[in-house]
Amino acid sequence: MFIINELSEIVNKEVISFHMPGHKKGKIYEKLGYVNVLENLYKMDTTEIIGTDNLHSPEGIIKASQENTAKVFKSDYTYYLVNGSSCGIQSAIMSVCNPKSKIIVNRDCHQSVINGCILGDVDIKYIPCEISKDTNILKGVNVINAIDIIDKNLDAKAILLTYPTYYGMTYDLEYICNYAHSKNMVVIVDEAHGAHLGLSEKLPKTALEQGADVVIQSTHKTLPSFTQSSMIHVKEDRVDLNKISNMLRITESSSPSYLLLSSLELAVDIYENKGKKLMEELLNNIHIFKNNVNENLEIYSTNDKTKIFISAKNIGLTGYELENILRKKYNIQVELSNYYGVLLICT
């Protein structure tokens, strides 16, 4: 058994995780006393039978769970996703943009955005991306550039932006939302890396707080749900929920995983009841860590403090070399490396 054997070895070696998923090999479940639920989770792998409801036409337990989640995340309606954020992004695009219509997108968008526009036959107009010369990390869009592209494409149905970036960088999303709305455009936000932002005032505001109409979150990246489980949060003023539901029937599995649905509900329970305290502990730990880092290492500032980018270029190490040293010598696995440094995702 190749996959199982390798994964078992990683678990047994107790590799320290600074990468996705957010539950960090289940440590959060152990810490908070959810182990009893998870011990029986494999027995809950089922399908649409009496009592289990239907994700694509929820009337019972899934409907009630999604409604509770909408209250927790302050949206008008929330959809659970079991095909990752990709299906949510593609459904959002195709529910807002008709074939041959136009959408404005940041150039450093996720591949699912491109694929969604191919599927929907939607024309893309790009906003140039900002890249740090010091670290080669994506900084997000420049507001002036965004406004310029909007003004040059007033016939666009929507604007889709990534917020925050993979590296935890943000920008004035609220200003862009207000401006896009003044031009009758729907604002879709790929908040895949920001599902946790609502847990502290020390973190950037959420996309919903800043006026976005449709927000897609990868719950598994920075909150404790299983990989491939995500959500769409919707404000109904400018969006047709029936269209989103219909598109999700096209882009999402007709055999949704109840294990993934259960993990989403578990993540919401932790978020709602213990999330703010856990986030305060995390931010305090990050503060202590940064104050004790070796002076030869350089930590770059990120707007989302739960993302840490470390460079060892002052001692002649590339990010690729630093990643290998951390894993092979110290049993620490980072999220990614580039030539300049390594990215750590803390949850």
mmCIF file of C-alpha atoms in Angstrom:
data_model
loop_
_atom_site.group_PDB
_atom_site.id
_atom_site.type_symbol
_atom_site.label_atom_id
_atom_site.label_comp_id
_atom_site.label_asym_id
_atom_site.label_seq_id
_atom_site.Cartn_x
_atom_site.Cartn_y
_atom_site.Cartn_z
ATOM 1 C CA MET A 1 0.000 0.000 0.000
ATOM 2 C CA PHE A 2 1.967 2.949 -1.300
ATOM 3 C CA ILE A 3 -0.100 5.986 -0.303
ATOM 4 C CA ILE A 4 -1.135 4.642 3.096
ATOM 5 C CA ASN A 5 2.396 3.569 3.983
ATOM 6 C CA GLU A 6 3.900 6.972 3.143
ATOM 7 C CA LEU A 7 1.206 8.901 4.999
ATOM 8 C CA SER A 8 1.578 6.614 8.013
ATOM 9 C CA GLU A 9 5.328 7.289 8.045
ATOM 10 C CA ILE A 10 4.736 11.066 8.042
ATOM 11 C CA VAL A 11 2.299 10.711 10.952
ATOM 12 C CA ASN A 12 4.644 8.436 12.911
ATOM 13 C CA LYS A 13 7.594 10.813 12.383
ATOM 14 C CA GLU A 14 5.454 13.605 13.862
ATOM 15 C CA VAL A 15 6.446 16.082 11.181
ATOM 16 C CA ILE A 16 5.682 19.607 12.449
ATOM 17 C CA SER A 17 3.173 21.184 10.089
ATOM 18 C CA PHE A 18 3.319 24.784 8.894
ATOM 19 C CA HIS A 19 1.315 23.903 5.801
ATOM 20 C CA MET A 20 -2.296 23.178 4.911
ATOM 21 C CA PRO A 21 -4.715 21.794 6.073
ATOM 22 C CA GLY A 22 -5.507 24.020 9.019
ATOM 23 C CA HIS A 23 -6.212 21.253 11.534
ATOM 24 C CA LYS A 24 -2.484 20.367 11.487
ATOM 25 C CA LYS A 25 -2.769 16.576 11.400
ATOM 26 C CA GLY A 26 -5.778 16.675 13.714
ATOM 27 C CA LYS A 27 -3.988 18.257 16.660
ATOM 28 C CA ILE A 28 -6.770 20.810 17.128
ATOM 29 C CA TYR A 29 -9.338 18.021 17.472
ATOM 30 C CA GLU A 30 -7.258 16.361 20.175
ATOM 31 C CA LYS A 31 -6.694 19.651 21.991
ATOM 32 C CA LEU A 32 -10.388 20.568 22.077
ATOM 33 C CA GLY A 33 -11.851 17.148 22.856
ATOM 34 C CA TYR A 34 -13.429 16.281 19.495
ATOM 35 C CA VAL A 35 -11.649 12.912 19.214
ATOM 36 C CA ASN A 36 -14.741 10.895 20.127
ATOM 37 C CA VAL A 37 -16.621 12.396 17.188
ATOM 38 C CA LEU A 38 -13.781 11.685 14.782
ATOM 39 C CA GLU A 39 -13.294 8.099 15.964
ATOM 40 C CA ASN A 40 -16.702 7.246 14.482
ATOM 41 C CA LEU A 41 -16.459 9.521 11.463
ATOM 42 C CA TYR A 42 -15.597 6.761 9.005
ATOM 43 C CA LYS A 43 -18.883 5.063 9.917
ATOM 44 C CA MET A 44 -20.691 8.248 8.852
ATOM 45 C CA ASP A 45 -19.557 7.851 5.233
ATOM 46 C CA THR A 46 -23.006 7.550 3.685
ATOM 47 C CA THR A 47 -25.219 8.908 0.929
ATOM 48 C CA GLU A 48 -28.623 10.554 0.493
ATOM 49 C CA ILE A 49 -30.930 8.322 2.506
ATOM 50 C CA ILE A 50 -33.798 9.002 4.912
ATOM 51 C CA GLY A 51 -32.596 11.635 7.369
ATOM 52 C CA THR A 52 -29.328 12.636 5.683
ATOM 53 C CA ASP A 53 -30.781 15.379 3.427
ATOM 54 C CA ASN A 54 -29.398 16.331 -0.014
ATOM 55 C CA LEU A 55 -26.631 18.908 -0.530
ATOM 56 C CA HIS A 56 -28.041 19.958 -3.913
ATOM 57 C CA SER A 57 -31.564 20.444 -2.581
ATOM 58 C CA PRO A 58 -31.248 20.819 1.190
ATOM 59 C CA GLU A 59 -34.392 20.691 3.298
ATOM 60 C CA GLY A 60 -33.235 19.069 6.543
ATOM 61 C CA ILE A 61 -29.972 18.773 8.455
ATOM 62 C CA ILE A 62 -27.776 20.296 5.705
ATOM 63 C CA LYS A 63 -30.149 23.228 5.317
ATOM 64 C CA ALA A 64 -30.132 23.845 9.082
ATOM 65 C CA SER A 65 -26.334 23.547 9.247
ATOM 66 C CA GLN A 66 -25.784 25.957 6.351
ATOM 67 C CA GLU A 67 -28.216 28.465 7.865
ATOM 68 C CA ASN A 68 -26.326 28.385 11.155
ATOM 69 C CA THR A 69 -23.032 28.874 9.320
ATOM 70 C CA ALA A 70 -24.465 31.862 7.448
ATOM 71 C CA LYS A 71 -25.249 33.493 10.810
ATOM 72 C CA VAL A 72 -21.754 32.743 12.145
ATOM 73 C CA PHE A 73 -20.005 34.200 9.062
ATOM 74 C CA LYS A 74 -22.565 37.030 8.668
ATOM 75 C CA SER A 75 -23.717 36.172 5.155
ATOM 76 C CA ASP A 76 -27.246 35.996 3.762
ATOM 77 C CA TYR A 77 -26.744 32.456 2.487
ATOM 78 C CA THR A 78 -23.940 29.899 2.746
ATOM 79 C CA TYR A 79 -23.296 26.847 0.576
ATOM 80 C CA TYR A 80 -21.106 23.962 1.700
ATOM 81 C CA LEU A 81 -18.664 22.780 -0.974
ATOM 82 C CA VAL A 82 -17.110 19.314 -1.270
ATOM 83 C CA ASN A 83 -15.162 19.889 -4.502
ATOM 84 C CA GLY A 84 -12.933 22.559 -3.019
ATOM 85 C CA SER A 85 -13.128 26.287 -3.645
ATOM 86 C CA SER A 86 -12.573 25.678 -7.354
ATOM 87 C CA CYS A 87 -16.163 24.582 -7.966
ATOM 88 C CA GLY A 88 -17.402 27.557 -5.941
ATOM 89 C CA ILE A 89 -15.355 30.035 -7.955
ATOM 90 C CA GLN A 90 -16.472 28.511 -11.241
ATOM 91 C CA SER A 91 -20.129 28.478 -10.172
ATOM 92 C CA ALA A 92 -19.953 32.088 -9.020
ATOM 93 C CA ILE A 93 -18.485 33.211 -12.351
ATOM 94 C CA MET A 94 -21.021 31.333 -14.469
ATOM 95 C CA SER A 95 -23.974 32.415 -12.333
ATOM 96 C CA VAL A 96 -23.110 36.099 -12.778
ATOM 97 C CA CYS A 97 -21.622 36.177 -16.289
ATOM 98 C CA ASN A 98 -23.481 34.988 -19.384
ATOM 99 C CA PRO A 99 -21.531 33.458 -22.285
ATOM 100 C CA LYS A 100 -19.637 36.093 -24.312
ATOM 101 C CA SER A 101 -19.848 38.588 -21.431
ATOM 102 C CA LYS A 102 -16.874 40.131 -19.662
ATOM 103 C CA ILE A 103 -15.286 39.824 -16.210
ATOM 104 C CA ILE A 104 -12.390 41.753 -14.597
ATOM 105 C CA VAL A 105 -9.825 39.600 -12.780
ATOM 106 C CA ASN A 106 -6.478 40.089 -11.018
ATOM 107 C CA ARG A 107 -3.722 38.634 -13.232
ATOM 108 C CA ASP A 108 -2.353 36.433 -10.448
ATOM 109 C CA CYS A 109 -5.700 34.685 -9.943
ATOM 110 C CA HIS A 110 -6.093 30.997 -9.138
ATOM 111 C CA GLN A 111 -6.262 28.588 -12.073
ATOM 112 C CA SER A 112 -9.910 27.801 -11.241
ATOM 113 C CA VAL A 113 -10.814 31.354 -12.310
ATOM 114 C CA ILE A 114 -9.308 30.787 -15.767
ATOM 115 C CA ASN A 115 -10.999 27.401 -16.014
ATOM 116 C CA GLY A 116 -14.340 28.890 -14.951
ATOM 117 C CA CYS A 117 -14.118 31.497 -17.693
ATOM 118 C CA ILE A 118 -13.272 28.806 -20.235
ATOM 119 C CA LEU A 119 -16.278 26.742 -19.142
ATOM 120 C CA GLY A 120 -18.578 29.769 -19.184
ATOM 121 C CA ASP A 121 -17.117 31.297 -22.378
ATOM 122 C CA VAL A 122 -16.452 34.520 -20.460
ATOM 123 C CA ASP A 123 -13.949 37.135 -21.655
ATOM 124 C CA ILE A 124 -11.320 38.168 -19.086
ATOM 125 C CA LYS A 125 -9.846 41.626 -18.641
ATOM 126 C CA TYR A 126 -6.840 41.540 -16.325
ATOM 127 C CA ILE A 127 -5.658 43.861 -13.572
ATOM 128 C CA PRO A 128 -1.831 43.789 -13.405
ATOM 129 C CA CYS A 129 -0.467 42.140 -10.280
ATOM 130 C CA GLU A 130 2.005 43.662 -7.828
ATOM 131 C CA ILE A 131 5.085 41.564 -7.023
ATOM 132 C CA SER A 132 7.663 42.311 -4.320
ATOM 133 C CA LYS A 133 11.161 42.843 -5.717
ATOM 134 C CA ASP A 134 12.666 41.766 -2.391
ATOM 135 C CA THR A 135 10.824 38.462 -1.992
ATOM 136 C CA ASN A 136 9.063 37.716 -5.284
ATOM 137 C CA ILE A 137 5.781 37.277 -3.375
ATOM 138 C CA LEU A 138 2.401 38.407 -4.669
ATOM 139 C CA LYS A 139 1.261 41.630 -3.004
ATOM 140 C CA GLY A 140 -2.252 41.873 -4.453
ATOM 141 C CA VAL A 141 -3.728 44.476 -6.763
ATOM 142 C CA ASN A 142 -3.011 48.179 -6.796
ATOM 143 C CA VAL A 143 -6.287 50.042 -6.216
ATOM 144 C CA ILE A 144 -5.449 52.647 -8.873
ATOM 145 C CA ASN A 145 -4.888 49.898 -11.443
ATOM 146 C CA ALA A 146 -8.171 48.234 -10.458
ATOM 147 C CA ILE A 147 -10.151 51.441 -10.897
ATOM 148 C CA ASP A 148 -8.468 52.084 -14.241
ATOM 149 C CA ILE A 149 -9.444 48.647 -15.591
ATOM 150 C CA ILE A 150 -13.009 49.068 -14.304
ATOM 151 C CA ASP A 151 -13.298 52.430 -16.091
ATOM 152 C CA LYS A 152 -12.016 50.899 -19.312
ATOM 153 C CA ASN A 153 -14.467 47.982 -19.131
ATOM 154 C CA LEU A 154 -17.774 49.383 -17.895
ATOM 155 C CA ASP A 155 -19.647 46.624 -19.720
ATOM 156 C CA ALA A 156 -18.101 43.962 -17.439
ATOM 157 C CA LYS A 157 -20.647 41.990 -15.429
ATOM 158 C CA ALA A 158 -18.360 41.420 -12.467
ATOM 159 C CA ILE A 159 -14.934 41.834 -10.929
ATOM 160 C CA LEU A 160 -13.215 38.894 -9.240
ATOM 161 C CA LEU A 161 -10.342 39.526 -6.840
ATOM 162 C CA THR A 162 -8.040 37.394 -4.713
ATOM 163 C CA TYR A 163 -8.016 38.616 -1.098
ATOM 164 C CA PRO A 164 -5.849 38.070 0.855
ATOM 165 C CA THR A 165 -3.024 36.783 -1.322
ATOM 166 C CA TYR A 166 -1.434 33.401 -0.697
ATOM 167 C CA TYR A 167 1.257 35.237 1.271
ATOM 168 C CA GLY A 168 -1.152 37.181 3.493
ATOM 169 C CA MET A 169 -0.991 40.538 1.711
ATOM 170 C CA THR A 170 -4.079 42.770 1.482
ATOM 171 C CA TYR A 171 -5.232 46.063 -0.035
ATOM 172 C CA ASP A 172 -8.241 48.416 0.131
ATOM 173 C CA LEU A 173 -10.855 45.942 -1.032
ATOM 174 C CA GLU A 174 -13.713 48.029 0.385
ATOM 175 C CA TYR A 175 -12.869 50.965 -1.902
ATOM 176 C CA ILE A 176 -12.843 48.700 -4.956
ATOM 177 C CA CYS A 177 -16.142 47.056 -3.915
ATOM 178 C CA ASN A 178 -17.856 50.422 -3.555
ATOM 179 C CA TYR A 179 -16.500 51.651 -6.882
ATOM 180 C CA ALA A 180 -17.453 48.446 -8.722
ATOM 181 C CA HIS A 181 -20.961 48.595 -7.269
ATOM 182 C CA SER A 182 -21.313 52.188 -8.471
ATOM 183 C CA LYS A 183 -20.686 50.799 -11.979
ATOM 184 C CA ASN A 184 -23.288 48.023 -11.513
ATOM 185 C CA MET A 185 -20.702 45.243 -11.217
ATOM 186 C CA VAL A 186 -20.953 42.245 -8.918
ATOM 187 C CA VAL A 187 -17.889 41.681 -6.709
ATOM 188 C CA ILE A 188 -16.693 38.085 -6.321
ATOM 189 C CA VAL A 189 -13.810 37.469 -3.915
ATOM 190 C CA ASP A 190 -11.566 34.419 -3.814
ATOM 191 C CA GLU A 191 -10.919 34.446 -0.058
ATOM 192 C CA ALA A 192 -9.462 30.947 -0.115
ATOM 193 C CA HIS A 193 -6.698 31.948 2.299
ATOM 194 C CA GLY A 194 -8.819 34.151 4.568
ATOM 195 C CA ALA A 195 -11.510 31.980 6.175
ATOM 196 C CA HIS A 196 -10.021 32.831 9.586
ATOM 197 C CA LEU A 197 -9.968 36.631 9.256
ATOM 198 C CA GLY A 198 -13.154 37.193 11.240
ATOM 199 C CA LEU A 199 -11.593 35.798 14.408
ATOM 200 C CA SER A 200 -9.644 38.893 15.452
ATOM 201 C CA GLU A 201 -9.660 42.651 15.022
ATOM 202 C CA LYS A 202 -5.878 42.364 14.758
ATOM 203 C CA LEU A 203 -6.353 40.714 11.363
ATOM 204 C CA PRO A 204 -7.545 42.369 8.137
ATOM 205 C CA LYS A 205 -11.295 42.804 7.654
ATOM 206 C CA THR A 206 -13.136 39.999 5.894
ATOM 207 C CA ALA A 207 -14.277 40.377 2.290
ATOM 208 C CA LEU A 208 -17.932 40.327 3.391
ATOM 209 C CA GLU A 209 -17.275 43.150 5.841
ATOM 210 C CA GLN A 210 -15.829 45.185 2.981
ATOM 211 C CA GLY A 211 -18.827 44.780 0.698
ATOM 212 C CA ALA A 212 -18.173 41.713 -1.457
ATOM 213 C CA ASP A 213 -21.256 40.020 -2.935
ATOM 214 C CA VAL A 214 -19.928 36.461 -3.283
ATOM 215 C CA VAL A 215 -17.046 35.132 -1.177
ATOM 216 C CA ILE A 216 -15.465 31.718 -1.642
ATOM 217 C CA GLN A 217 -13.398 30.359 1.252
ATOM 218 C CA SER A 218 -11.150 27.289 1.468
ATOM 219 C CA THR A 219 -12.201 26.360 4.980
ATOM 220 C CA HIS A 220 -9.626 23.569 5.031
ATOM 221 C CA LYS A 221 -6.685 25.925 4.495
ATOM 222 C CA THR A 222 -6.827 28.059 7.652
ATOM 223 C CA LEU A 223 -9.701 26.534 9.646
ATOM 224 C CA PRO A 224 -9.980 22.917 10.874
ATOM 225 C CA SER A 225 -11.991 21.139 8.179
ATOM 226 C CA PHE A 226 -10.801 18.354 5.891
ATOM 227 C CA THR A 227 -8.979 19.018 2.636
ATOM 228 C CA GLN A 228 -11.347 19.758 -0.273
ATOM 229 C CA SER A 229 -14.078 21.199 1.989
ATOM 230 C CA SER A 230 -14.953 24.842 1.360
ATOM 231 C CA MET A 231 -17.815 27.358 1.458
ATOM 232 C CA ILE A 232 -19.502 30.100 -0.550
ATOM 233 C CA HIS A 233 -20.948 33.048 1.379
ATOM 234 C CA VAL A 234 -23.437 35.233 -0.486
ATOM 235 C CA LYS A 235 -25.027 38.635 -0.011
ATOM 236 C CA GLU A 236 -28.265 38.457 -1.970
ATOM 237 C CA ASP A 237 -28.677 42.064 -3.160
ATOM 238 C CA ARG A 238 -26.945 41.588 -6.534
ATOM 239 C CA VAL A 239 -26.826 37.811 -6.871
ATOM 240 C CA ASP A 240 -29.354 35.185 -7.990
ATOM 241 C CA LEU A 241 -29.134 32.248 -5.564
ATOM 242 C CA ASN A 242 -30.988 29.945 -7.959
ATOM 243 C CA LYS A 243 -28.307 30.479 -10.598
ATOM 244 C CA ILE A 244 -25.524 29.665 -8.137
ATOM 245 C CA SER A 245 -27.388 26.521 -7.015
ATOM 246 C CA ASN A 246 -27.861 25.420 -10.628
ATOM 247 C CA MET A 247 -24.196 25.962 -11.465
ATOM 248 C CA LEU A 248 -23.091 24.029 -8.391
ATOM 249 C CA ARG A 249 -25.089 21.048 -9.682
ATOM 250 C CA ILE A 250 -22.878 21.206 -12.783
ATOM 251 C CA THR A 251 -19.485 21.794 -11.169
ATOM 252 C CA GLU A 252 -19.845 19.751 -7.970
ATOM 253 C CA SER A 253 -20.101 16.018 -7.371
ATOM 254 C CA SER A 254 -23.572 14.440 -7.353
ATOM 255 C CA SER A 255 -22.254 12.135 -4.607
ATOM 256 C CA PRO A 256 -21.148 14.638 -1.950
ATOM 257 C CA SER A 257 -18.951 13.352 0.864
ATOM 258 C CA TYR A 258 -20.667 13.403 4.237
ATOM 259 C CA LEU A 259 -17.231 13.201 5.847
ATOM 260 C CA LEU A 260 -16.338 16.555 4.274
ATOM 261 C CA LEU A 261 -19.733 18.027 5.191
ATOM 262 C CA SER A 262 -19.273 16.845 8.784
ATOM 263 C CA SER A 263 -15.808 18.363 8.941
ATOM 264 C CA LEU A 264 -17.202 21.713 7.793
ATOM 265 C CA GLU A 265 -19.765 21.657 10.579
ATOM 266 C CA LEU A 266 -17.026 20.721 13.042
ATOM 267 C CA ALA A 267 -14.877 23.641 11.862
ATOM 268 C CA VAL A 268 -17.798 26.044 12.252
ATOM 269 C CA ASP A 269 -18.443 24.783 15.779
ATOM 270 C CA ILE A 270 -14.805 25.404 16.717
ATOM 271 C CA TYR A 271 -14.835 28.804 14.966
ATOM 272 C CA GLU A 272 -18.005 29.938 16.719
ATOM 273 C CA ASN A 273 -17.347 28.693 20.232
ATOM 274 C CA LYS A 274 -13.573 28.705 20.639
ATOM 275 C CA GLY A 275 -12.144 30.483 17.612
ATOM 276 C CA LYS A 276 -11.462 33.939 19.042
ATOM 277 C CA LYS A 277 -9.647 32.563 22.085
ATOM 278 C CA LEU A 278 -7.597 30.215 19.906
ATOM 279 C CA MET A 279 -6.708 33.044 17.530
ATOM 280 C CA GLU A 280 -5.585 35.258 20.412
ATOM 281 C CA GLU A 281 -3.322 32.442 21.610
ATOM 282 C CA LEU A 282 -1.945 31.965 18.095
ATOM 283 C CA LEU A 283 -1.190 35.651 17.536
ATOM 284 C CA ASN A 284 0.550 35.783 20.910
ATOM 285 C CA ASN A 285 2.658 32.727 20.015
ATOM 286 C CA ILE A 286 3.600 34.310 16.671
ATOM 287 C CA HIS A 287 4.621 37.523 18.469
ATOM 288 C CA ILE A 288 6.855 35.548 20.841
ATOM 289 C CA PHE A 289 8.332 33.598 17.940
ATOM 290 C CA LYS A 290 9.184 36.716 15.930
ATOM 291 C CA ASN A 291 10.877 38.312 18.940
ATOM 292 C CA ASN A 292 13.120 35.277 19.365
ATOM 293 C CA VAL A 293 14.172 34.561 15.791
ATOM 294 C CA ASN A 294 17.895 34.476 15.068
ATOM 295 C CA GLU A 295 19.094 37.899 13.914
ATOM 296 C CA ASN A 296 20.540 36.354 10.741
ATOM 297 C CA LEU A 297 17.048 35.416 9.588
ATOM 298 C CA GLU A 298 14.734 38.056 8.157
ATOM 299 C CA ILE A 299 10.959 38.013 8.639
ATOM 300 C CA TYR A 300 8.947 40.041 6.157
ATOM 301 C CA SER A 301 5.829 41.904 7.204
ATOM 302 C CA THR A 302 2.476 40.506 6.074
ATOM 303 C CA ASN A 303 -0.930 42.075 6.625
ATOM 304 C CA ASP A 304 -2.301 38.738 7.782
ATOM 305 C CA LYS A 305 -0.088 37.988 10.766
ATOM 306 C CA THR A 306 -0.830 34.249 10.622
ATOM 307 C CA LYS A 307 1.338 34.038 7.491
ATOM 308 C CA ILE A 308 5.093 34.175 8.115
ATOM 309 C CA PHE A 309 7.637 34.621 5.314
ATOM 310 C CA ILE A 310 11.233 33.946 6.411
ATOM 311 C CA SER A 311 14.385 34.618 4.416
ATOM 312 C CA ALA A 312 17.878 33.267 5.105
ATOM 313 C CA LYS A 313 19.556 35.147 2.274
ATOM 314 C CA ASN A 314 21.734 37.025 4.808
ATOM 315 C CA ILE A 315 23.549 33.744 5.496
ATOM 316 C CA GLY A 316 23.613 32.712 1.838
ATOM 317 C CA LEU A 317 20.697 30.263 1.774
ATOM 318 C CA THR A 318 17.972 30.195 -0.859
ATOM 319 C CA GLY A 319 14.430 29.473 0.239
ATOM 320 C CA TYR A 320 14.654 26.041 -1.375
ATOM 321 C CA GLU A 321 17.727 25.203 0.714
ATOM 322 C CA LEU A 322 16.090 26.532 3.870
ATOM 323 C CA GLU A 323 13.031 24.339 3.282
ATOM 324 C CA ASN A 324 15.201 21.238 2.908
ATOM 325 C CA ILE A 325 17.178 22.033 6.073
ATOM 326 C CA LEU A 326 14.016 22.614 8.120
ATOM 327 C CA ARG A 327 12.464 19.330 6.962
ATOM 328 C CA LYS A 328 15.489 17.026 6.975
ATOM 329 C CA LYS A 329 17.227 18.357 10.091
ATOM 330 C CA TYR A 330 14.384 19.716 12.230
ATOM 331 C CA ASN A 331 11.314 17.765 11.010
ATOM 332 C CA ILE A 332 9.492 21.015 10.159
ATOM 333 C CA GLN A 333 7.504 21.199 6.914
ATOM 334 C CA VAL A 334 6.762 24.673 5.497
ATOM 335 C CA GLU A 335 3.940 25.521 3.077
ATOM 336 C CA LEU A 336 6.211 26.524 0.187
ATOM 337 C CA SER A 337 9.579 27.952 -0.744
ATOM 338 C CA ASN A 338 10.826 30.268 -3.457
ATOM 339 C CA TYR A 339 14.318 31.546 -4.198
ATOM 340 C CA TYR A 340 14.084 34.214 -1.474
ATOM 341 C CA GLY A 341 12.540 32.359 1.458
ATOM 342 C CA VAL A 342 9.850 30.084 2.912
ATOM 343 C CA LEU A 343 6.198 30.609 3.764
ATOM 344 C CA LEU A 344 4.694 29.285 6.984
ATOM 345 C CA ILE A 345 0.918 28.992 7.451
ATOM 346 C CA CYS A 346 0.022 29.190 11.151
ATOM 347 C CA THR A 347 -3.418 28.189 12.428
#
